Every structure is written in structure tokens, then in C-alpha cells.
XYZ file of C-alpha atoms in Angstrom:
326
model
C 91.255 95.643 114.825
C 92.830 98.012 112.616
C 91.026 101.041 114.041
C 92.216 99.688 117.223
C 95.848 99.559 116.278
C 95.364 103.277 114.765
C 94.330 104.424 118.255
C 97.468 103.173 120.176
C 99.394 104.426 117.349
C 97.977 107.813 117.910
C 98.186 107.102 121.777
C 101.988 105.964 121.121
C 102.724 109.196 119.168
C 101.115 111.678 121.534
C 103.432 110.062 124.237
C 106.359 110.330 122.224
C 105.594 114.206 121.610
C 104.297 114.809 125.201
C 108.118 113.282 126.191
C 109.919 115.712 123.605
C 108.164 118.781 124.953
C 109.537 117.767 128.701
C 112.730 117.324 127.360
C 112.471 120.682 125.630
C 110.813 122.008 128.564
C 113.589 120.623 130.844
C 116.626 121.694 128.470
C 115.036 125.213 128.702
C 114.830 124.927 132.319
C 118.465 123.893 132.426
C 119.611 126.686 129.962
C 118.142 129.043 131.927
C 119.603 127.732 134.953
C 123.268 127.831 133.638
C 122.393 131.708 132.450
C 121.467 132.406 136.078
C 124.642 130.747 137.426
C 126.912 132.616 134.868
C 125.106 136.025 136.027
C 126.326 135.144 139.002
C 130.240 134.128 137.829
C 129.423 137.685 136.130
C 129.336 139.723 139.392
C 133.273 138.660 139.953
C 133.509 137.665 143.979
C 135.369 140.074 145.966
C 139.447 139.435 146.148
C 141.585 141.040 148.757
C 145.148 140.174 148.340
C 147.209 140.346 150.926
C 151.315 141.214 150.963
C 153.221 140.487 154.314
C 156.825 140.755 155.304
C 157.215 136.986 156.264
C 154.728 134.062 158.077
C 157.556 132.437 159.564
C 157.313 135.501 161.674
C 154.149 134.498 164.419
C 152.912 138.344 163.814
C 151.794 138.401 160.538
C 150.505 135.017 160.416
C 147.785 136.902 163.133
C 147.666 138.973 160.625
C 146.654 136.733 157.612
C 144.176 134.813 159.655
C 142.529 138.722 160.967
C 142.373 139.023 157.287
C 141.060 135.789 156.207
C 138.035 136.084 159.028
C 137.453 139.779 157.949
C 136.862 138.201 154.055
C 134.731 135.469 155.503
C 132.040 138.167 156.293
C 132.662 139.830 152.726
C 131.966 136.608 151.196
C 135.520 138.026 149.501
C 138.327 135.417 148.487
C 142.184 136.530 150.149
C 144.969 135.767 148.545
C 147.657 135.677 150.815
C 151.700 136.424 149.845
C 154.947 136.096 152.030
C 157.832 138.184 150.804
C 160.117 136.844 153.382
C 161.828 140.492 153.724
C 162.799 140.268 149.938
C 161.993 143.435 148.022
C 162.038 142.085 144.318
C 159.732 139.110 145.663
C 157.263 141.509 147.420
C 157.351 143.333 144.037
C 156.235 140.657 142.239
C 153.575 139.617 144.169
C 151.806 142.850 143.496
C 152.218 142.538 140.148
C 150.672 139.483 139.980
C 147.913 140.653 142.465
C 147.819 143.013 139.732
C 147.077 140.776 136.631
C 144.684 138.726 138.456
C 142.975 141.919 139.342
C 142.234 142.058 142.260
C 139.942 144.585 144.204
C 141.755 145.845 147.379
C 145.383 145.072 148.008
C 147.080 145.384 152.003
C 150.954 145.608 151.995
C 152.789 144.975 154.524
C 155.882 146.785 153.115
C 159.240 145.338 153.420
C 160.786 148.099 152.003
C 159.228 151.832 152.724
C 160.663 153.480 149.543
C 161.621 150.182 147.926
C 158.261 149.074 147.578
C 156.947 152.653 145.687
C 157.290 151.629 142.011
C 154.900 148.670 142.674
C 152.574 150.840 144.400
C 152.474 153.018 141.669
C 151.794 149.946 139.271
C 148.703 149.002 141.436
C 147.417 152.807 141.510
C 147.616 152.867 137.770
C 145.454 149.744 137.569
C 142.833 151.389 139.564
C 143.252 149.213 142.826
C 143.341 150.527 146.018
C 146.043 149.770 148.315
C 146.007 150.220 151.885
C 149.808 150.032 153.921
C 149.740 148.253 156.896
C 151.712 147.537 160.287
C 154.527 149.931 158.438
C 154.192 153.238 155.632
C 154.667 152.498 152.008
C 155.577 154.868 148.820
C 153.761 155.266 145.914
C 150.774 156.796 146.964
C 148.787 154.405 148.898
C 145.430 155.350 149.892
C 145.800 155.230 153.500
C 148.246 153.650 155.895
C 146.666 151.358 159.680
C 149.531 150.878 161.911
C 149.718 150.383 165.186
C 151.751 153.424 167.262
C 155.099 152.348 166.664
C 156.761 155.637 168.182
C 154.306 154.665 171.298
C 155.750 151.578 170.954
C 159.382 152.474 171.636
C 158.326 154.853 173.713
C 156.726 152.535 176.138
C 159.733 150.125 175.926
C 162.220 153.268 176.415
C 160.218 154.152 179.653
C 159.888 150.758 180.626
C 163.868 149.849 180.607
C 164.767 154.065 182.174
C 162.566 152.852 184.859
C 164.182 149.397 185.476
C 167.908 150.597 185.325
C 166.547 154.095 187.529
C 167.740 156.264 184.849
C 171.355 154.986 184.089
C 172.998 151.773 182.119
C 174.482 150.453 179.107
C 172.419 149.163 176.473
C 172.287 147.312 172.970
C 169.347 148.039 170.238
C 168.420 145.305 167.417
C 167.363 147.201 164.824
C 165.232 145.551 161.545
C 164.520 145.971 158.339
C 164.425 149.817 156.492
C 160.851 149.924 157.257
C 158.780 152.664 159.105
C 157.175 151.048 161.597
C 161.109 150.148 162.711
C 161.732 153.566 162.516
C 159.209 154.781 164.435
C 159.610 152.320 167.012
C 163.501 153.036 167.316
C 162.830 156.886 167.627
C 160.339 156.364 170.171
C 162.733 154.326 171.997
C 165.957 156.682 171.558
C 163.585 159.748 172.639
C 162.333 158.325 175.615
C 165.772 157.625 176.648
C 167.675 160.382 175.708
C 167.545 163.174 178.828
C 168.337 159.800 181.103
C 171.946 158.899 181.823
C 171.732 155.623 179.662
C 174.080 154.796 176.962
C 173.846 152.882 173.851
C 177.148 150.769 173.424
C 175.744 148.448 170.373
C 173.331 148.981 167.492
C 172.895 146.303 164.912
C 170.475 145.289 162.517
C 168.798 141.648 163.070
C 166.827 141.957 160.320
C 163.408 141.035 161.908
C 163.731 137.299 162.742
C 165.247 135.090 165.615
C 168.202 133.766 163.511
C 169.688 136.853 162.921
C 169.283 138.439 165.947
C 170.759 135.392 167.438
C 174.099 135.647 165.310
C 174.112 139.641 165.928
C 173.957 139.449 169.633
C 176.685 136.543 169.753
C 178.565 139.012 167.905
C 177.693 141.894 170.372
C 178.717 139.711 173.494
C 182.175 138.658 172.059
C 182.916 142.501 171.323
C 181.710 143.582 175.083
C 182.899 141.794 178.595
C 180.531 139.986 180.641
C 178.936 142.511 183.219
C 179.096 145.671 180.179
C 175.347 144.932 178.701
C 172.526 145.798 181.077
C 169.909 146.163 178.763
C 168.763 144.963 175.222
C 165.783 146.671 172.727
C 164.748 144.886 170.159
C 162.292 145.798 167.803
C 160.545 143.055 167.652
C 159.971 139.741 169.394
C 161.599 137.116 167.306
C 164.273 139.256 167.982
C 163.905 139.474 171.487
C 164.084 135.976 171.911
C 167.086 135.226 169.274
C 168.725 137.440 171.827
C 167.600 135.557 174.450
C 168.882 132.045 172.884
C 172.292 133.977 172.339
C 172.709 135.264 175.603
C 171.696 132.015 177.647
C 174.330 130.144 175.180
C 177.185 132.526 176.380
C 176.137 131.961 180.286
C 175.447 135.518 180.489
C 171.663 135.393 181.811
C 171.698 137.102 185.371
C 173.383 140.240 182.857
C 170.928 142.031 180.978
C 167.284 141.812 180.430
C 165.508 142.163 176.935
C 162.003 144.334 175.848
C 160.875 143.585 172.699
C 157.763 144.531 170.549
C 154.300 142.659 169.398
C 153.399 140.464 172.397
C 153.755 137.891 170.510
C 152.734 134.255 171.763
C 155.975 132.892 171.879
C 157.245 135.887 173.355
C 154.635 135.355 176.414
C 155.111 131.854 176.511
C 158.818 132.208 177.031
C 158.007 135.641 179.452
C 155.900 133.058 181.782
C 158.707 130.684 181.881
C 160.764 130.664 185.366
C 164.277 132.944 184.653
C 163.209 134.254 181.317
C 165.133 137.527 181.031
C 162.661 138.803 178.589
C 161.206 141.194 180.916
C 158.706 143.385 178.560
C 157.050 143.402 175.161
C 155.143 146.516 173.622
C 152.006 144.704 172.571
C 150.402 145.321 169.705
C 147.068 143.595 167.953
C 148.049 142.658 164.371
C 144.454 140.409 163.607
C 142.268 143.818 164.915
C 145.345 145.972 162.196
C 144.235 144.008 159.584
C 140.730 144.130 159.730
C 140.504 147.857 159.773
C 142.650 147.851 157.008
C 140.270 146.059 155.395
C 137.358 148.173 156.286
C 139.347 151.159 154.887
C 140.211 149.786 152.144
C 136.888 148.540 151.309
C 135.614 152.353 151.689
C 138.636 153.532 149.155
C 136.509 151.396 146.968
C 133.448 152.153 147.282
C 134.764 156.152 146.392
C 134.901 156.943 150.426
C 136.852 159.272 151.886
C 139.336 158.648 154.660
C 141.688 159.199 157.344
C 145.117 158.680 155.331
C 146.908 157.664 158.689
C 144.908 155.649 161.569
C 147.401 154.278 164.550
C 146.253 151.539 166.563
C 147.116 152.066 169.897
C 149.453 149.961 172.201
C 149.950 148.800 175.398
C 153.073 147.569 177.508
C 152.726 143.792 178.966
C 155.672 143.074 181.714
C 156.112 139.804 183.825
C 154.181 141.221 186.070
C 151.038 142.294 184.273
C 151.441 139.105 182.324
C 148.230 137.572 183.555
C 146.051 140.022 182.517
C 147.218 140.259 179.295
C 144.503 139.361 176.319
C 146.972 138.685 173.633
C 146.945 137.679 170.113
């Protein structure tokens, strides 16, 4: 009986150290395992922040969602930031794109010179920075735009060939940016061996609201019948023109081009008596991802182009239908 006893004892004590070398065996396992998952926490994942001008404008929310899709295939995270055309703001967000240290950043600069400083912050930290849609200070590494001068160009051409060479028109300008810049020069050369005449130039600052209030402005300072064309450099501007003039039951006056071919600038082209009458498209999702691709050779030590232009296209009433958009 005893030796019996003895033999389950030993049985009962082999088990007990059979169980404590799985457990060992197991808490190895799971050490090992939590190494492995820290090597990969180690190799930091891919950030790619992202500065814009402002989402509430329908362009660079293309843009964030271009950049977004681009990261998906990096396996990257993007950090997206909306200045809303406020320098200090903008400033700050690369500064704190900065401390979280992040490995590419793309500004969309709402200041061209403004912005520099920050730039220069971001350069010192060893991140590359890529300008896009407009030119930024500071020494970015390269800027992707889209051809603004073609831009105006093609909007210049576009209203010289509607008014057969002669008129009276009113530009919306924007904000001190260069892709503005560019776009207004294009414009102003196209039109300036034609017999057309700019009677207004103010700035609406990028957005429908205050293009709206600037062009109620324009119309009280000129009679009905004086306007017979209006630029503006973009369309949320285009269309706050659009709300003004319809307000002051001046419609069958002027017609508007604008810039982007935007959705809500097609939308409201399509509609029956829409006197928006042209857009300069451009392709802000396909800006973004090259940017990205650039900016992801900057840092991988790859040389490249320090200015690539994306090319545009004009998109009327009449082409409308055909038109691939955003």
C-alpha cells in the first residue's frame, strides 16, 4: 500500500513538473512573441503628413482622399491638416508634423513666402517636403502643380473667344499664393493684345463667401449691362459669383470661367441657365499622388525633377459630357 501511494506520489510530482515546464515553455513562447511584435513597433510605419489650404474647399478634400489611397498602398499612416488660409495655423501644423516626426510632409502652401520659415524648420529636421497645387519657400525638395499659367491661359482664350476679342471684365483674385499667380498671369497674357478691358479686380480670397460679398460689391459700383465677363480663380469662387449675380437679377449679363472642375462647379454648369460657362480643370487626387511618389524618392536619397506641372484641360457646357472629373 505504501509503495503504492509512493508511486502516485512520484506520478503526481512528475505531472506537476511536466505542467511547470509548459508553462515555462509557453511564457518563453509568449516572450518571444512580444519581442517579435516590438521588432516590428521598431521599424516605425511610414507617416506622410499632409498640409492643405482648407477642406471646406471640395478641391483639396480630392486631394486628401488621392493622398489617403496613395498611403493605403505604402501601408503609410497620413495625417491630414486644414489651415483654412491661416498662415500662423499652417505654421503650426508643420511644427507639429515636425515633433511627431514624420517621414514626408506635402504642403499645400497658403502663403508662398509666408510659409518659408516653417519649411526651413522641417529641412533642418531632416524631412522632406514636397509643395503642392502652389510653390513654397524654404527650400522644398520639389514642387507638383498642375499648369496654373495653362490654366489662365485656357480660361483667357476661352472668354477672348466668347466676347470675339472685345468686352469688359471683372477678375477674383485669391490668396498670395503661386498657383494664383500663375493662373492670373496666364489669364492677363492671353488677353492682353485683344480689345478686352478689365474694369474690377478684387481678391475673394479662395472660397464662395467671399467672392459672393466681393462681387455684390463689384455690381453696386458698375451699372447693369457694364460686366460681360467674370475670371475667377477658382471655382468656389466662380459660383459665389454666381449666387451674387443671380441675387442682383443680373443673370442674362455676364458669364463666369473659373478653375478646378470642381464637382459642384459641374453640377451647377449642367444645370439649365447656369452662367458658369467654363472651368480650367485640373486633377487634384492624380497631384497628390505624384507628390507622394516624389516625395517618397527625396527619401529614399533620389534625385528629382524640382518642378513637375500636371497638365490641364478646359471643360465648357458643351464638352461637359465628356468630361471625367474629379
Amino acid at each position: 500500500m505504501v509503495k503504492y501511494i509512493k508511486v502516485i506520489g512520484m506520478l503526481v510530482l512528475a505531472f506537476a513538473i511536466a505542467a511547470m515546464t509548459a508553462c515555462s515553455g509557453a511564457s518563453e513562447s509568449s516572450n518571444g512573441s512580444t519581442d517579435g511584435n516590438e521588432g516590428q513597433k521598431g521599424n516605425k510605419q511610414l507617416t506622410i503628413g499632409v498640409a492643405v489650404g482648407s477642406l471646406a474647399n471640395p478641391f483639396f478634400v480630392s486631394m486628401a482622399k488621392g493622398a489617403e489611397e496613395a498611403g493605403k498602398e505604402l501601408g503609410a499612416e497620413v495625417l491630414v491638416e486644414s489651415a483654412e488660409y491661416d498662415l500662423a495655423k499652417q505654421a503650426a501644423q508643420i511644427e507639429n508634423f515636425i515633433t511627431k516626426k514624420v517621414d514626408i510632409i506635402l504642403l499645400n502652401a497658403v502663403d508662398t513666402k509666408g510659409i518659408a520659415a516653417a519649411v526651413q524648420q522641417a529641412k533642418a529636421a531632416d524631412i522632406p517636403v514636397v509643395a503642392v497645387d502652389t510653390n513654397a519657400e524654404g527650400g522644398v525638395d520639389a514642387t507638383v502643380t498642375s499648369d496654373n499659367y495653362q490654366a489662365g491661359k485656357l480660361a483667357g482664350e476661352y472668354v477672348i473667344e466668347k466676347l470675339d476679342g472685345k468686352g469688359k471684365i471683372v477678375i477674383i483674385d485669391g490668396p498670395p499664393v503661386s498657383a494664383v499667380s500663375d493662373r492670373i498671369q496666364g489669364f492677363e497674357d492671353a488677353i492682353k493684345d485683344s480689345k478686352i478691358k478689365v474694369i474690377g479686380k478684387q481678391n475673394g480670397e479662395g472660397n464662395r463667401e467671399k467672392a459672393l460679398t466681393v462681387m455684390e460689391s463689384i455690381l453696386q459700383a458698375n451699372s447693369s449691362g457694364s460686366i460681360d465677363a467674370v475670371f475667377a480663380i477658382n471655382d468656389p469662387e466662380a459660383i459665389g459669383v454666381e449666387i451674387a449675380q443671380e441675387q442682383a437679377n443680373r443673370k442674362d449679363e455676364f458669364f463666369i470661367v473659373g478653375v478646378d472642375g470642381a464637382p459642384e462647379a459641374t453640377e451647377a454648369m449642367a444645370k439649365e441657365g447656369s452662367t458658369i460657362a467654363a472651368t480650367s480643370a485640373q486633377s487634384p487626387s492624380n497631384m497628390i499622388k505624384k507628390a507622394v511618389e516624389i516625395g517618397m524618392k527625396v527619401k529614399n536619397g533620389e534625385e528629382v525633377e524640382e518642378l513637375i506641372k500636371v497638365p490641364v484641360e478646359i471643360v465648357t457646357q458643351d464638352t461637359l459630357d465628356s468630361y471625367q472629373g474629379w
